[in-house]
Short mmCIF file of C-alpha atoms in Angstrom, two decimals:
data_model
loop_
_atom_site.label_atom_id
_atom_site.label_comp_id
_atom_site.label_asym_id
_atom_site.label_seq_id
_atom_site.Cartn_x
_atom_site.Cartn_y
_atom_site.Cartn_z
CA UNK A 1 167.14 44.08 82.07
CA UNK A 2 165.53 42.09 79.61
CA UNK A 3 163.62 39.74 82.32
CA UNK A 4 162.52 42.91 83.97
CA UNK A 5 160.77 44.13 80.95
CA UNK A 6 159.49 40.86 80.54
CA UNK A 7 158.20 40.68 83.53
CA UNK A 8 156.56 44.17 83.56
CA UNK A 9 154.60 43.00 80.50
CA UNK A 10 153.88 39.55 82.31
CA UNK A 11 151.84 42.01 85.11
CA UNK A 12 150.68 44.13 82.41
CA UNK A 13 149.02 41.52 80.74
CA UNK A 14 147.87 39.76 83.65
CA UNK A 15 145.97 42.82 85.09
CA UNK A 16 144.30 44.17 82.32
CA UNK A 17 142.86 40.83 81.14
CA UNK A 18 140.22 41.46 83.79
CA UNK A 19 139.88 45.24 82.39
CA UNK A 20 136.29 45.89 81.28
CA UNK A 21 135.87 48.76 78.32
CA UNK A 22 134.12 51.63 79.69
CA UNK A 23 130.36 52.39 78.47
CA UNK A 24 128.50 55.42 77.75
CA UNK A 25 128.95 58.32 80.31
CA UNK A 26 126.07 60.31 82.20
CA UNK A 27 127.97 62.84 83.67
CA UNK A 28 131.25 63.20 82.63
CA UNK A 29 131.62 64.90 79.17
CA UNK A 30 135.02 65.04 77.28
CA UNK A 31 136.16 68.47 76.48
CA UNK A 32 137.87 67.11 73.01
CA UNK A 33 139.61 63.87 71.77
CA UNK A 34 143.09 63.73 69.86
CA UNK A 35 144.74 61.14 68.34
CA UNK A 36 147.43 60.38 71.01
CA UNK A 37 146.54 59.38 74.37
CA UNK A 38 147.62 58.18 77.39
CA UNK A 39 145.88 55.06 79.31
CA UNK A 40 145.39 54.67 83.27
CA UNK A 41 144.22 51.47 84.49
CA UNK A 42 142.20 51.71 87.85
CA UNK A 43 142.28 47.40 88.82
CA UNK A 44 139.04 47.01 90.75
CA UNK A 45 141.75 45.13 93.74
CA UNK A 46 142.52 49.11 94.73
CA UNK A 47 139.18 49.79 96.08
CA UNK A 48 138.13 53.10 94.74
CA UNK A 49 136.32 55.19 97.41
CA UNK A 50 133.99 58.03 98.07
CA UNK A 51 135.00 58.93 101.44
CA UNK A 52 134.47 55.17 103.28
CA UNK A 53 132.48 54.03 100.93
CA UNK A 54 133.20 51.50 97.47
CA UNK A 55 132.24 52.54 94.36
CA UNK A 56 129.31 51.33 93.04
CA UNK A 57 128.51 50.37 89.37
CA UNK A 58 127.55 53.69 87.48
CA UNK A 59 129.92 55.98 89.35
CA UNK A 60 132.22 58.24 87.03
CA UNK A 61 135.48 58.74 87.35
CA UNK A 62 136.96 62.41 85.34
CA UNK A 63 140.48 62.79 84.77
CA UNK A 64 141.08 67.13 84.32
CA UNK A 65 143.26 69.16 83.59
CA UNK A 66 144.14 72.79 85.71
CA UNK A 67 141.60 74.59 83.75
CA UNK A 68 139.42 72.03 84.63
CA UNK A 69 139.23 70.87 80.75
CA UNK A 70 137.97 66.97 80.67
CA UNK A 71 140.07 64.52 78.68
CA UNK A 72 139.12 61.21 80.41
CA UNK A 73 136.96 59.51 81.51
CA UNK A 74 135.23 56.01 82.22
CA UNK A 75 132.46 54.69 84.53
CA UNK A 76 132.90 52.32 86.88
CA UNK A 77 131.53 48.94 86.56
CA UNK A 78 131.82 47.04 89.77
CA UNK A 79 132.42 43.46 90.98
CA UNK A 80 135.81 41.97 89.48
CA UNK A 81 135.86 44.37 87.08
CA UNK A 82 138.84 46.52 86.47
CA UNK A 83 138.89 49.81 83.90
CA UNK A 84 141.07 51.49 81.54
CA UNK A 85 140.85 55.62 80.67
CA UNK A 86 142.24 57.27 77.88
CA UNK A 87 143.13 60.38 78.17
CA UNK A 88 143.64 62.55 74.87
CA UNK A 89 146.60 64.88 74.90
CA UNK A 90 147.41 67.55 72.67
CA UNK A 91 148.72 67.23 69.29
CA UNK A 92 149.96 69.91 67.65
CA UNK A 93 149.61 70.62 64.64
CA UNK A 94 151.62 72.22 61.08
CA UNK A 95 150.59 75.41 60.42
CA UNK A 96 152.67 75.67 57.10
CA UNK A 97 150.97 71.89 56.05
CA UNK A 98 146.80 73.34 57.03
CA UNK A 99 146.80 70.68 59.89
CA UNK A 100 145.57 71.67 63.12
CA UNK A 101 146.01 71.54 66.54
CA UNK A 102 144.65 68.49 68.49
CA UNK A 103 142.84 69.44 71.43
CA UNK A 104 143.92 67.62 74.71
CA UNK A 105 145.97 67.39 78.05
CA UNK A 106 149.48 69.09 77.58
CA UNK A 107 152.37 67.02 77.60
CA UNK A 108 153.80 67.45 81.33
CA UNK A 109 150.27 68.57 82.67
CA UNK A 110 149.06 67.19 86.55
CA UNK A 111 146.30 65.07 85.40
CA UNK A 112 143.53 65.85 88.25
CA UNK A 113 140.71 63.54 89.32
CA UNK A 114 137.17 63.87 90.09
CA UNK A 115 134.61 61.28 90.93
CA UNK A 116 130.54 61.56 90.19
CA UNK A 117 128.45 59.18 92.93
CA UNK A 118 125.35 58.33 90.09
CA UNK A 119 123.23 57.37 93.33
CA UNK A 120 123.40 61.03 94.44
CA UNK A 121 124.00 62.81 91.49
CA UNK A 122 127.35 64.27 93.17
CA UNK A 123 130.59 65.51 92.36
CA UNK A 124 133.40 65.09 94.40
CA UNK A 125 136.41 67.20 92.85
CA UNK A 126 138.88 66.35 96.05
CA UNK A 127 140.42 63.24 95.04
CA UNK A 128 143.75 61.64 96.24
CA UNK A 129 145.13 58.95 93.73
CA UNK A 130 148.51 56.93 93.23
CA UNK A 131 150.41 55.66 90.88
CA UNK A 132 152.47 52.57 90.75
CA UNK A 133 155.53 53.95 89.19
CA UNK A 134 156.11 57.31 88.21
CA UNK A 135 153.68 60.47 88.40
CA UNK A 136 150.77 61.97 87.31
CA UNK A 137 151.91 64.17 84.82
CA UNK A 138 150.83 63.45 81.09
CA UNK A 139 152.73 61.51 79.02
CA UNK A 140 151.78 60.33 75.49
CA UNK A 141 151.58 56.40 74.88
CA UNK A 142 151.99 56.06 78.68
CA UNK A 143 150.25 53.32 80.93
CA UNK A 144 149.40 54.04 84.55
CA UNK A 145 148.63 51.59 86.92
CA UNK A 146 146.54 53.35 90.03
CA UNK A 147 147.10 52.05 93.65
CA UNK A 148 144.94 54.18 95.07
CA UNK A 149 142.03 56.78 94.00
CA UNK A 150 139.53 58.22 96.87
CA UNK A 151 137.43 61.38 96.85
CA UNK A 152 137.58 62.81 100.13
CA UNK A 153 134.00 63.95 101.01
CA UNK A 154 132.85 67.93 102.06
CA UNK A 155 129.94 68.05 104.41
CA UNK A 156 126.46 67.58 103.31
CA UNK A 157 124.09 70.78 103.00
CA UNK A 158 122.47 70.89 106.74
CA UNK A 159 118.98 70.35 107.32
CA UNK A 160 117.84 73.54 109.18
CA UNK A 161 115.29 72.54 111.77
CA UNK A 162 114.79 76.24 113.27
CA UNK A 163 113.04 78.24 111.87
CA UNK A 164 111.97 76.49 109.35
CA UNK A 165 111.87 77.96 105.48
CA UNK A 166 109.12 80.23 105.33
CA UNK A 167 108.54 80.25 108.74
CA UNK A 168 106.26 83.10 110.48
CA UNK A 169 105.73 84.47 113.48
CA UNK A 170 109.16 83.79 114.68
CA UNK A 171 110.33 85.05 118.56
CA UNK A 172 112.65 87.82 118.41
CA UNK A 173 114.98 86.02 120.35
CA UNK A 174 116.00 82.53 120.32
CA UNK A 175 118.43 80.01 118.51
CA UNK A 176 118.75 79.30 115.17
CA UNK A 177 119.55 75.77 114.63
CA UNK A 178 120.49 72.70 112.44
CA UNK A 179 121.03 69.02 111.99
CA UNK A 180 124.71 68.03 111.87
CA UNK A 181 126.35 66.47 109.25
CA UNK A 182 128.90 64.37 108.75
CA UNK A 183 132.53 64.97 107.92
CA UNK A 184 131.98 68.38 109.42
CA UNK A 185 134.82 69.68 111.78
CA UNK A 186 132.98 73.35 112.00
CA UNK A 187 129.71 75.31 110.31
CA UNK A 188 129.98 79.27 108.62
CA UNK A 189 126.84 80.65 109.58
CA UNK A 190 124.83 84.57 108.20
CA UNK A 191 121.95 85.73 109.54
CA UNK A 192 120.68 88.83 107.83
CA UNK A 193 117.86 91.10 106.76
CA UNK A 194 118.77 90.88 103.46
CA UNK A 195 118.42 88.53 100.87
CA UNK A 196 122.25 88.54 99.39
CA UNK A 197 123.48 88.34 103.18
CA UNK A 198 124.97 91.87 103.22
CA UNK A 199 125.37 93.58 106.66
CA UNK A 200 124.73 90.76 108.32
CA UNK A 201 123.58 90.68 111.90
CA UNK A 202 125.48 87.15 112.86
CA UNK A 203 128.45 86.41 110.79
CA UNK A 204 130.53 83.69 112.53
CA UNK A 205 131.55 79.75 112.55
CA UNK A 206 130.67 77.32 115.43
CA UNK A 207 131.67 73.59 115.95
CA UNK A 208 127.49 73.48 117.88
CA UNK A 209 124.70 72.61 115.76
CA UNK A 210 122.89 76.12 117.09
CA UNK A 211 123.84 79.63 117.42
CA UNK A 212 121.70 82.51 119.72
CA UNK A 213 119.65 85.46 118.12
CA UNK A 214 118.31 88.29 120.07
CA UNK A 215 116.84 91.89 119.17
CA UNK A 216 115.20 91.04 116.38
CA UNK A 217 112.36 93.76 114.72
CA UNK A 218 108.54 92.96 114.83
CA UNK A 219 107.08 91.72 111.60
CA UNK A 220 110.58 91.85 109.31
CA UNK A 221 111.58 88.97 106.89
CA UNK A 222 115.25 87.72 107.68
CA UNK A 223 117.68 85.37 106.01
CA UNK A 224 119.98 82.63 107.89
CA UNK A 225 122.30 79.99 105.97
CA UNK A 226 124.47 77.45 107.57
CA UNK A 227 126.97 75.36 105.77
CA UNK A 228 129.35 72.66 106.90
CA UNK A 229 133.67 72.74 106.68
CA UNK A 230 136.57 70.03 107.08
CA UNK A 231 139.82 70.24 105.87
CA UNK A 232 138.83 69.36 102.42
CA UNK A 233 136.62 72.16 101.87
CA UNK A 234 133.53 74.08 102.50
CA UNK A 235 130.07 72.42 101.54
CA UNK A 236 127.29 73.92 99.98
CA UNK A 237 124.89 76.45 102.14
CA UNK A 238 121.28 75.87 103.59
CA UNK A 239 119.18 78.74 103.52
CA UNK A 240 116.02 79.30 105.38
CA UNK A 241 113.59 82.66 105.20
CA UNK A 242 111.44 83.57 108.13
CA UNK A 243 109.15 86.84 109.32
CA UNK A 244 109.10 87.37 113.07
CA UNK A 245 105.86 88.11 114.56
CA UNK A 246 104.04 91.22 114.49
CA UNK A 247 103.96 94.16 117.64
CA UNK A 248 101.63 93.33 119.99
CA UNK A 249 98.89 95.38 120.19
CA UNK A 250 98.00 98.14 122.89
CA UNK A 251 94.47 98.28 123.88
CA UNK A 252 93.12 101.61 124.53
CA UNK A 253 89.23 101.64 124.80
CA UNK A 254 87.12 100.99 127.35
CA UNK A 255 90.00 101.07 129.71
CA UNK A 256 90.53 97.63 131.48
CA UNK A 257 88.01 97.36 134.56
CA UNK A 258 85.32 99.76 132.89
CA UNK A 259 82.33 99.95 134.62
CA UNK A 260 78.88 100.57 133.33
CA UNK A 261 79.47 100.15 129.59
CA UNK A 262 77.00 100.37 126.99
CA UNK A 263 75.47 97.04 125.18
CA UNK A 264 76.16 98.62 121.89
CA UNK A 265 79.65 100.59 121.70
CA UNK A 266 83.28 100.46 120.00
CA UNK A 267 86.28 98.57 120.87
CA UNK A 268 89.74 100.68 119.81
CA UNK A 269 93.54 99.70 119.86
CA UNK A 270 96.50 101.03 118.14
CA UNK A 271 97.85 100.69 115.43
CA UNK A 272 100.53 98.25 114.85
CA UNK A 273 103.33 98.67 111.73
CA UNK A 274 103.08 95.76 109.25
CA UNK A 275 99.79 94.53 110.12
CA UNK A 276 96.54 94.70 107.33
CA UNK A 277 93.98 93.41 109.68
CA UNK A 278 93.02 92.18 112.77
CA UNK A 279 91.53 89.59 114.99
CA UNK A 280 89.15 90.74 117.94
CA UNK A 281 87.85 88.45 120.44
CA UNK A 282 85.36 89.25 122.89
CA UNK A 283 83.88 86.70 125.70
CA UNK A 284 82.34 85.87 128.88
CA UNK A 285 85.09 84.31 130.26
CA UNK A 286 88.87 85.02 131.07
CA UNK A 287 89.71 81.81 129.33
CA UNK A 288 87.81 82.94 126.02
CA UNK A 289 85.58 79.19 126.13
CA UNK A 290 82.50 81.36 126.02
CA UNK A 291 82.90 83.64 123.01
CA UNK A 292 80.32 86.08 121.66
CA UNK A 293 82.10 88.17 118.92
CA UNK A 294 85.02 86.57 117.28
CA UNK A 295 85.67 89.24 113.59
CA UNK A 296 88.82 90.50 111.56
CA UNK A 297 89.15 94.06 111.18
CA UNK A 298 91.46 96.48 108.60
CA UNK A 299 90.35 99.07 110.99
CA UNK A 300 91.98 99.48 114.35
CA UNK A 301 88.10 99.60 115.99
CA UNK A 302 85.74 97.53 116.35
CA UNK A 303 81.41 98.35 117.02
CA UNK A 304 80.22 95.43 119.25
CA UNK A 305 76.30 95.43 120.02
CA UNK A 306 74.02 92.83 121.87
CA UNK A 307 75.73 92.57 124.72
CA UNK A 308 73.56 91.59 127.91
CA UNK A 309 72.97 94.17 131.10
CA UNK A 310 75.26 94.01 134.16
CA UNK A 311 77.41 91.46 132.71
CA UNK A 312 81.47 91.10 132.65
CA UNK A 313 82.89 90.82 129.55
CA UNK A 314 86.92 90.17 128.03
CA UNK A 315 88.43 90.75 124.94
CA UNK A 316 92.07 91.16 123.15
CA UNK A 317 93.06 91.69 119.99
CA UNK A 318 96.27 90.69 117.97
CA UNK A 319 97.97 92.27 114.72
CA UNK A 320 97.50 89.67 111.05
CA UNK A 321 99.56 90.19 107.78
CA UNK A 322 98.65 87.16 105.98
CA UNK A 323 99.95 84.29 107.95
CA UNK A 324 102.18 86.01 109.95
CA UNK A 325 100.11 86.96 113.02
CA UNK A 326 101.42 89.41 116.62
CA UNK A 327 100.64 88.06 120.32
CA UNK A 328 97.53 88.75 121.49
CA UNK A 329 96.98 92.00 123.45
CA UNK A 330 97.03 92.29 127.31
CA UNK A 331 93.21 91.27 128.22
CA UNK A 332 91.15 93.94 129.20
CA UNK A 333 87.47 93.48 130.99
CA UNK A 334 84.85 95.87 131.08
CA UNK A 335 81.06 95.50 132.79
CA UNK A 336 77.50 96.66 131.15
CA UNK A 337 75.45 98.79 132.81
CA UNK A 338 72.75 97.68 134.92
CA UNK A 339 69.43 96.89 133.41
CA UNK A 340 66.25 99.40 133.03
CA UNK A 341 63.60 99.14 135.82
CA UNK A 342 60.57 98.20 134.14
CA UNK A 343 57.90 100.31 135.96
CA UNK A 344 54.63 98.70 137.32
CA UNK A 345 52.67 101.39 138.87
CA UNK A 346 51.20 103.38 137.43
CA UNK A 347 51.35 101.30 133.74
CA UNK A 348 53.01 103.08 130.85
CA UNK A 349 49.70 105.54 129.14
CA UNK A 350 47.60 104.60 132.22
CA UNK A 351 44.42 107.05 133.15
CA UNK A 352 42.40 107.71 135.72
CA UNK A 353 44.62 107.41 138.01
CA UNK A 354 44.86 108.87 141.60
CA UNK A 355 46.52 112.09 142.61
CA UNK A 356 48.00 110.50 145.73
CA UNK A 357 49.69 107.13 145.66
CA UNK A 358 52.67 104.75 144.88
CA UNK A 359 55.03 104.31 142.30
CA UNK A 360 56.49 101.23 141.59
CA UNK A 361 59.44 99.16 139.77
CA UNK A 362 60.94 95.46 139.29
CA UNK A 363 63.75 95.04 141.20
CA UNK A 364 67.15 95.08 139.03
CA UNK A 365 70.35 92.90 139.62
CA UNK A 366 73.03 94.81 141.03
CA UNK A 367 71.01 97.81 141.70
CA UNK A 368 72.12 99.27 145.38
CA UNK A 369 69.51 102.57 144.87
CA UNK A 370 67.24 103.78 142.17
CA UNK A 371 66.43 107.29 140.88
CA UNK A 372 62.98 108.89 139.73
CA UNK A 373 61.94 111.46 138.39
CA UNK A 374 58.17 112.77 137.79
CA UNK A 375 57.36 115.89 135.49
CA UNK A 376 54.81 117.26 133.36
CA UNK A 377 57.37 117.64 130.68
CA UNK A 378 58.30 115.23 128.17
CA UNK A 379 62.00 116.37 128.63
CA UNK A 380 61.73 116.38 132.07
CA UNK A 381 63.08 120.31 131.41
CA UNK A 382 61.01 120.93 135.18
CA UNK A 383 60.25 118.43 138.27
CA UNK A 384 57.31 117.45 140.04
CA UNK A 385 59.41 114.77 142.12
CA UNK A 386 63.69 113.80 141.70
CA UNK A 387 64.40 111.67 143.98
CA UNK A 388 68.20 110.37 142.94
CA UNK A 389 68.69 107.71 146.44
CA UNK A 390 65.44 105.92 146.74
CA UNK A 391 66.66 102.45 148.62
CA UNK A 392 63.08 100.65 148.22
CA UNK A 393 61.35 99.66 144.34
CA UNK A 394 58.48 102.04 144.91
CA UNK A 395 57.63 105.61 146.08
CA UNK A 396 55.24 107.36 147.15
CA UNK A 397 53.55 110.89 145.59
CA UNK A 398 50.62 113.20 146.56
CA UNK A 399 49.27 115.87 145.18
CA UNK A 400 49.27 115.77 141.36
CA UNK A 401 46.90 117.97 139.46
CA UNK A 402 43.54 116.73 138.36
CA UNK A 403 43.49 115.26 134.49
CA UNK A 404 46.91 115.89 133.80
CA UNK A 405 49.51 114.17 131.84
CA UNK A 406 52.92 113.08 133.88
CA UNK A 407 55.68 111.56 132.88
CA UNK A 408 58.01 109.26 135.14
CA UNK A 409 61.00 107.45 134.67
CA UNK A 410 63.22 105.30 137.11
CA UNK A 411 66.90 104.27 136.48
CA UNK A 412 68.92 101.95 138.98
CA UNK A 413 72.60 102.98 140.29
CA UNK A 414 75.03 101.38 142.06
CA UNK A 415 79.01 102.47 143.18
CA UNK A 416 80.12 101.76 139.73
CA UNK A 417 77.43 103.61 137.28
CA UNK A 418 73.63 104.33 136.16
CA UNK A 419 71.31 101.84 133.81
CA UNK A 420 69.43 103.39 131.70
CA UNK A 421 66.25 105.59 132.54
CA UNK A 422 62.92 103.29 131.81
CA UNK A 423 59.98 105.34 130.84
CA UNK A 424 56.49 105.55 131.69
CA UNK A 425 53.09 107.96 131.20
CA UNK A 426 49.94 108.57 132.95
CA UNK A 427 47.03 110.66 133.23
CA UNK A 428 45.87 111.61 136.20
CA UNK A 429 41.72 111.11 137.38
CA UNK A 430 39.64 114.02 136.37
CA UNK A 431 37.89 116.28 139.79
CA UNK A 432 35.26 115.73 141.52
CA UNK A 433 32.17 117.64 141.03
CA UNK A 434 30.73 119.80 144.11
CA UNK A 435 26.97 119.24 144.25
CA UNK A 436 25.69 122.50 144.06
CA UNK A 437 21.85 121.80 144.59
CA UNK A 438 20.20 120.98 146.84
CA UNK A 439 22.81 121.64 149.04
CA UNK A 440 23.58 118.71 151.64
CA UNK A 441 21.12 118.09 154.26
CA UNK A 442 18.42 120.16 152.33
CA UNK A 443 14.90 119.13 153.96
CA UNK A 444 11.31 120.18 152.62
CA UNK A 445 12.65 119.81 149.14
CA UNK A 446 10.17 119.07 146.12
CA UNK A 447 9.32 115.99 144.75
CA UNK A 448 10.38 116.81 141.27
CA UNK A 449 13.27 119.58 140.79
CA UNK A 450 16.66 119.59 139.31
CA UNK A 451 19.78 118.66 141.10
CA UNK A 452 23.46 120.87 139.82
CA UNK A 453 26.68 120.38 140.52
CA UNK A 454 29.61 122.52 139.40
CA UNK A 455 31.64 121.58 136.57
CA UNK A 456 34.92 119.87 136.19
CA UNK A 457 37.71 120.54 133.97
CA UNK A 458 38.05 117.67 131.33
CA UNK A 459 35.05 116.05 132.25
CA UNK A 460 32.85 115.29 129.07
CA UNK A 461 29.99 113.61 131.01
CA UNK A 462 28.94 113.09 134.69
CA UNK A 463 27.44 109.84 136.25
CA UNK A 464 24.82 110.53 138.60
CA UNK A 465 23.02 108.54 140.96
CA UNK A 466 20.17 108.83 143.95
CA UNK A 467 19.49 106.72 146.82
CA UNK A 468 17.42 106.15 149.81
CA UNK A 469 20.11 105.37 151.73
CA UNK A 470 24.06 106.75 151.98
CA UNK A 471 25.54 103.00 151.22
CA UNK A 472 23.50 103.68 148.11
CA UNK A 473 21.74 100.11 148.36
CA UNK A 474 18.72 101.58 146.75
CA UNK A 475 19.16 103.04 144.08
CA UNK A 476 16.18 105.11 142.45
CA UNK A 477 18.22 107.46 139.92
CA UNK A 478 21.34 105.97 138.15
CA UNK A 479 22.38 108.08 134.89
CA UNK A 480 25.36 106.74 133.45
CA UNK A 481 25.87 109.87 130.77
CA UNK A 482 24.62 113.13 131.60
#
């Protein structure tokens, strides 16, 4: 018996002489000291672990009781280096003498373990450890000798790849998904609209890495979190906040394939729940490359103006809150109207000009037909001429009044619409006087008289001239203002 004991001490003494004293702690903080104790010695030859891997100089190791009160610990040094823990237990004290009791781990108590990783900053409260004789229940002015001590690791916080935190404009349908982690047999995963998880909309656990969504509402913020399990426990959750995309707006005028639009007008859509503004695009081209109005709106309309005649243009519009923006609309197309003829015959405020004649326009692109119309009315309330299918650019008119004021304006036309009426004025040539006397083919006639002719309505002078001869070659009376 004797050379047993002896030889216990023998090991006793051989082992600890490579114990190092513990140094200040980082992490662990001692919930009271007392002045009985119990020491474990953790020899460096047991290979304390954090899952598979060694502890590393800095690491803390905790010794706890159920309440999870501290009364160890020490931090682990590394290399050859072995440590001791003390552990305080509890003293207690004589009421009847005014001494106290002495906080610490109850005579009897499971001592529990937990490990700190200083690299991480993490605390592993799942440890398995072994003694080499005996238990782990507290005993004052007891060794321990440890022949084992690992934390058994829960899984890492995922890394969730979609969506993203703060995420916008996310599809209402698709997979939610994360990075896996290690030590995970399964993941607990909520997806809700509300930020403490409550009535969620997904609630369930998955061994994959990604889990389906579908039905989601336009323009709504939502809430997913993911965490990993193994037999040791649950880890901690990732959580990730995203806003799905807006509605996509419904275009409602000009309806798509308009014909014969104005160059100044206003674009309209509806309106779309959850959006403040939005973006309008209109172009020249399907593909949007040539783009002539690009604005943001508050209103659900937009007034365009500039555009060119007889030309096709294509716009859409999508819903903005922010950053979150909707799809763009459908793409609708509408044409311009055809250009104004620009009349050349008679000029615009011409005079003089003949009763009988032609009227004439410049051609205009696209045009299959023009119309005119002639009147002596500014309003054109009353018609001289309306002629609405006139094939050719000019037309021809007889019979206008003498000094008169017309009007005349010419618009082209094709299957799809009208331009726009151009606009013209003229006055028409004054009469022409009847000579009066001598009448024609007078003979005998004196060699000094007067000659009369009748008057003409408008006229505020007369031009008269006399010849020898009817080609009036020789002239031998020319009064220019008479």
């Amino acid at each position: 018996m004797y050379k047993l004991k002896l030889l216990s001490l023998l090991a006793f003494i051989l082992l600890i002489s490579g114990v190092s004293s513990a140094y200040s702690l980082s992490h662990f903080a001692l919930t009271g000291t007392s002045s009985e104790n119990l020491t474990i010695t953790i020899p460096y030859t047991i290979e304390p672990k954090i899952g598979n891997d060694l502890l590393t100089a800095g690491d803390e190791i905790g010794v706890f009781d159920s309440e999870g009160n501290c009364w160890g610990a020490g931090a682990w040094i590394g290399g050859n280096n072995s440590i001791a823990i003390s552990v305080f237990g509890f003293v207690e004290g004589d009421e009847s003498l005014g001494i106290p009791d002495e906080p610490g781990m109850p005579v009897g108590e499971l001592m529990k373990f937990r490990i700190w990783d200083n690299e991480t900053n993490t605390e592993y409260n799942v440890v398995s450890a072994t003694v080499q004789s005996g238990n782990l229940k507290y005993a004052t002015n007891k060794i321990l000798f440890l022949t084992s001590l690992q934390a058994y690791l829960v899984p890492a916080v995922p890394n969730i790849t979609n969506p993203t935190n703060n995420s916008v404009m996310v599809s209402l349908s698709g997979n939610l998904t994360w990075d896996a982690t290690a030590n995970t047999d399964s993941y607990d995963y909520t997806l809700s609209a509300n930020s403490d998880f409550s009535n969620p909309l997904l609630d369930g656990n998955t061994t994959s890495t990604s889990v389906a969504y579908t039905s989601l509402n336009n323009g709504t913020v939502y809430y997913f979190r993911v965490r990993g399990k193994n037999s040791v426990g649950n880890g901690n959750y990732a959580t990730s906040t995203f806003t799905t995309i807006l509605p996509q707006v419904t275009l409602t005028s000009p309806a798509d394939n308009s014909k014969a639009q104005p160059l100044s007008g206003t674009l309209s859509w509806n309106t779309v729940s959850g959006a403040t503004a939005y973006e309008v695009i209109i172009a020249t081209d399907i593909a949007f490359n040539s783009v002539v109005a690009s604005e943001t709106t508050s209103s659900n309309s937009y007034s365009y103006s500039g555009l060119l005649n007889y030309t096709n243009y294509y716009w859409k519009v999508r819903a903005k809150n922010g950053a979150n923006l909707g799809t763009y609309s459908t793409i609708f197309t509408f044409q311009t109207l055809l250009s104004a003829p620009v009349i050349t015959n008679p000029l615009n405020n011409a005079v003089g000009v003949a009763v009988s004649g032609n009227f004439a326009w410049t051609a205009v692109t696209g045009a299959t037909f023009y119309s005119i119309q002639v009147s002596t009315d500014a309003g054109f309330g009353s018609f001289v001429y309306n002629a609405a299918n006139v094939s050719a650019t000019n037309f021809a008119y007889s019979g206008l009044a003498n000094n008169t004021t017309y009007y005349v304006r010419v618009k082209a036309n094709n299957s799809d619409g009208s331009g726009n009426w151009s606009l013209s004025q003229f006055k028409t040539v004054v009469a022409t006087p009847t000579n009066i006397s001598p009448i024609n083919n007078a003979f005998s006639q004196p060699l000094n008289g007067t000659l009369q002719w009748s008057s003409v309505t408008g006229a505020t002078a007369y031009e008269v001239e006399m010849s020898t001869n009817s080609a009036f070659t020789n002239i031998i009376l020319s009064n220019m203002n008479v």
